[in-house]
Amino acid sequence: MDTSNVVYPSSEDDRERNLAAKAYAEFEGKNYSNAVTCLLRLAQFRQLDPRVMHNNAVASYYNGGLKKTDDFLKGMRSVETQLEKCAADTDDEVLDVERAVIVYNQALVQYHTRQYRKALSKLESLFKVIEPLVEERLGRRICFLLIEIYLRLYQNESASKMIAYVEKTVTGAKSGEKDAEGFLPDPSSFHQKTHMENLPLLYQYKARLSLALRSMKACKRDLKLLMDSTGGGNQFPLPLYLKAQLEFVRQNYRKSTRLLNSAPRSPAVLPSGESLLSIYFNNLGCIHASMKKHNLAAYYFRQSLVENDRALASFAPMSRAARLTGRPLTCLGLNRRYELLYNLGSQLLHCGDPVEAFDCLLEAVQVFHTNSRLWLRLAECCIRAIQKDENVTIGSRADGYKSKVIQSIIGSGLHQKVIVASYSQDKSTSAHGHGAAMPTLSLEFANICLRNAWQLLPRERDGAAESAEQGGAANGASEVYPSVHSIPPIKFSEVPSLKCSILACSAFISLCLGDYVMALEYGTQLLARANLSGLENLLGHLYVAEALINLGRLQDALQHLSMEIASNFNLSSTDDKASSSGPASGKPASDPKKEEVVCLLPGCTMTWNAGSAKAILFINLAVAYTMRKEYDKARKALQQASSSVRGQDLPPQGVLLAVFLELQAGNVSSVLHLLKRNQTGMAGRSGDRGNKKKR
């Protein structure tokens, strides 16, 4: 908070000057109650002086421990109104400086309440007239706060320009003055001692900017300068946390963990308004998430939530009438619950717990409702929950065994019948007492989430522009979509991949809901996009083919289920993208080097690899041939599906199709053999040829 000294004309009497000087001295000595007393006495002589009103508001705010922010903002508005009245009567440059102080104070409050864009608008307007302020503390504070906000909004280019300006102007360095280690001006060139105190902050900003730009060498150099300027050692947590983040970006996860463990972890809230324990556990969660240890990452995110709530509980709750009163200014933005819920929800989705993940992400969307990736994750939770319910219910029996092919066996002897599982049930849940817009784990709500995700993505950077951006983003320093307050931020280079995931999920949900026209449209749009991964290309063909089959266009469907598509399928480039993996699984991207069990079809659990993906395509091809009554071609396609998944069983749909084809050929013994392999309850009773299958 800036508290510039009040300047009075020489015509003031000695009494007023003495009161002003005494108030300033008391304030600088942190005797805020005495400063308020002096300013109130001074206000008796100068009741309408905006400078006295301003300094009285600032001193009163400090006297209350910076906890009555609502009253302070109200006082700033009164001072601003009085300044406008005075400006109409006189052309006083001091009033312009006083107006700059008010605008800065308002921007500072907005920064601490995380209204970064509003604060940025005010500070940029001040920076246009910063020349008369640059030699004052106010000028330096404006510059440093601008850098902080640029970094928080991921506007790296603007932050870089502002850092260069601070190096050249505010710290008194000459243009191009560097030593072997980089910028390190001679302390004797500083105009004031405060310039030397700004160096650690400047090196901190440079290190954070280098991290954002993925400039590892420059970041390492700036961190060394930061450690030297703070005296080194482990008593300062920020340099160690930045070093841990550097190792995290370099994928040295063990070293990053060691650095975090060596940093101080006080349970108390720092004066800067941060909970070190909450940050510590959150960082450990991010590290383990990158190591694909999702259950452990979820544990650490839960611990971070606990520490976040504990830090909030150390302050009195704020009322709705005065929501900025009762907590120090620096602690107004202490709550990080919603970011942590997003992190926890994404890991729970990886862990196969879509219900709890949905609850976490749904709470986070209250704050980050403009985040496209968050809406996509909500849709994935709905898809995964529906499929998880199918895997539990299909083929279950009360007498102790389960089968994903056989639902039950009724009768005995010659009258025994086998009831096969059905995979054609209606997945719609909106008719069960909930509207489509109700936040529930339904495919209808997932459809709404996907439309929100699509609408929140930028429209003007499509086609060739997106492809060019993808090529230029190899170093991770691509531009961030500026209009979205994101967690993590969405880069322009990630937009094409997100669009592919949204289209694939939309096609899948449309098929489940029986809207085959929209499924065909989404699938066609997906296949028309450039730089599709192998998985997205396969899903696009599968979804389009299924939609065409349901629309009665079998010949067109066969073109999307050709042998050429299966032979050209490649899974190696599917997981290095910013989007999720297959919408059929509803799971975010995973390590391509690590096999993972993924449900590709309802009731189907197969090890996800290129062979199982080809098997799905061949099964669909066999279905298309069966509908055309080309049974020989259907059998050959099923044989190719079996050869693609050597050592594994076909999914239930493939088994049921094989049963149907064998029945068409009259091979009852083969049918019984297939059913025995998928139903232990038939052992010892399957020799009777009178067994029948009910479809």
PDB file of C-alpha atoms in Angstrom, residues 164 167-169 172-178 183:
ATOM      1  CA  ALA A 164      13.593  -5.178 -19.383  1.00  0.00           C
ATOM      2  CA  GLU A 167      16.280  -3.347 -15.433  1.00  0.00           C
ATOM      3  CA  LYS A 168      16.921  -0.285 -17.552  1.00  0.00           C
ATOM      4  CA  THR A 169      14.946   2.385 -15.732  1.00  0.00           C
ATOM      5  CA  GLY A 172      19.242   2.482 -12.727  1.00  0.00           C
ATOM      6  CA  ALA A 173      21.094  -0.025 -14.944  1.00  0.00           C
ATOM      7  CA  LYS A 174      22.457   1.060 -18.286  1.00  0.00           C
ATOM      8  CA  SER A 175      21.207  -0.590 -21.418  1.00  0.00           C
ATOM      9  CA  GLY A 176      23.212  -3.679 -22.256  1.00  0.00           C
ATOM     10  CA  GLU A 177      25.137  -3.690 -18.945  1.00  0.00           C
ATOM     11  CA  LYS A 178      25.868  -7.340 -18.153  1.00  0.00           C
ATOM     12  CA  PHE A 183      22.446  -8.752 -15.481  1.00  0.00           C
TER      13      PHE A 183
END
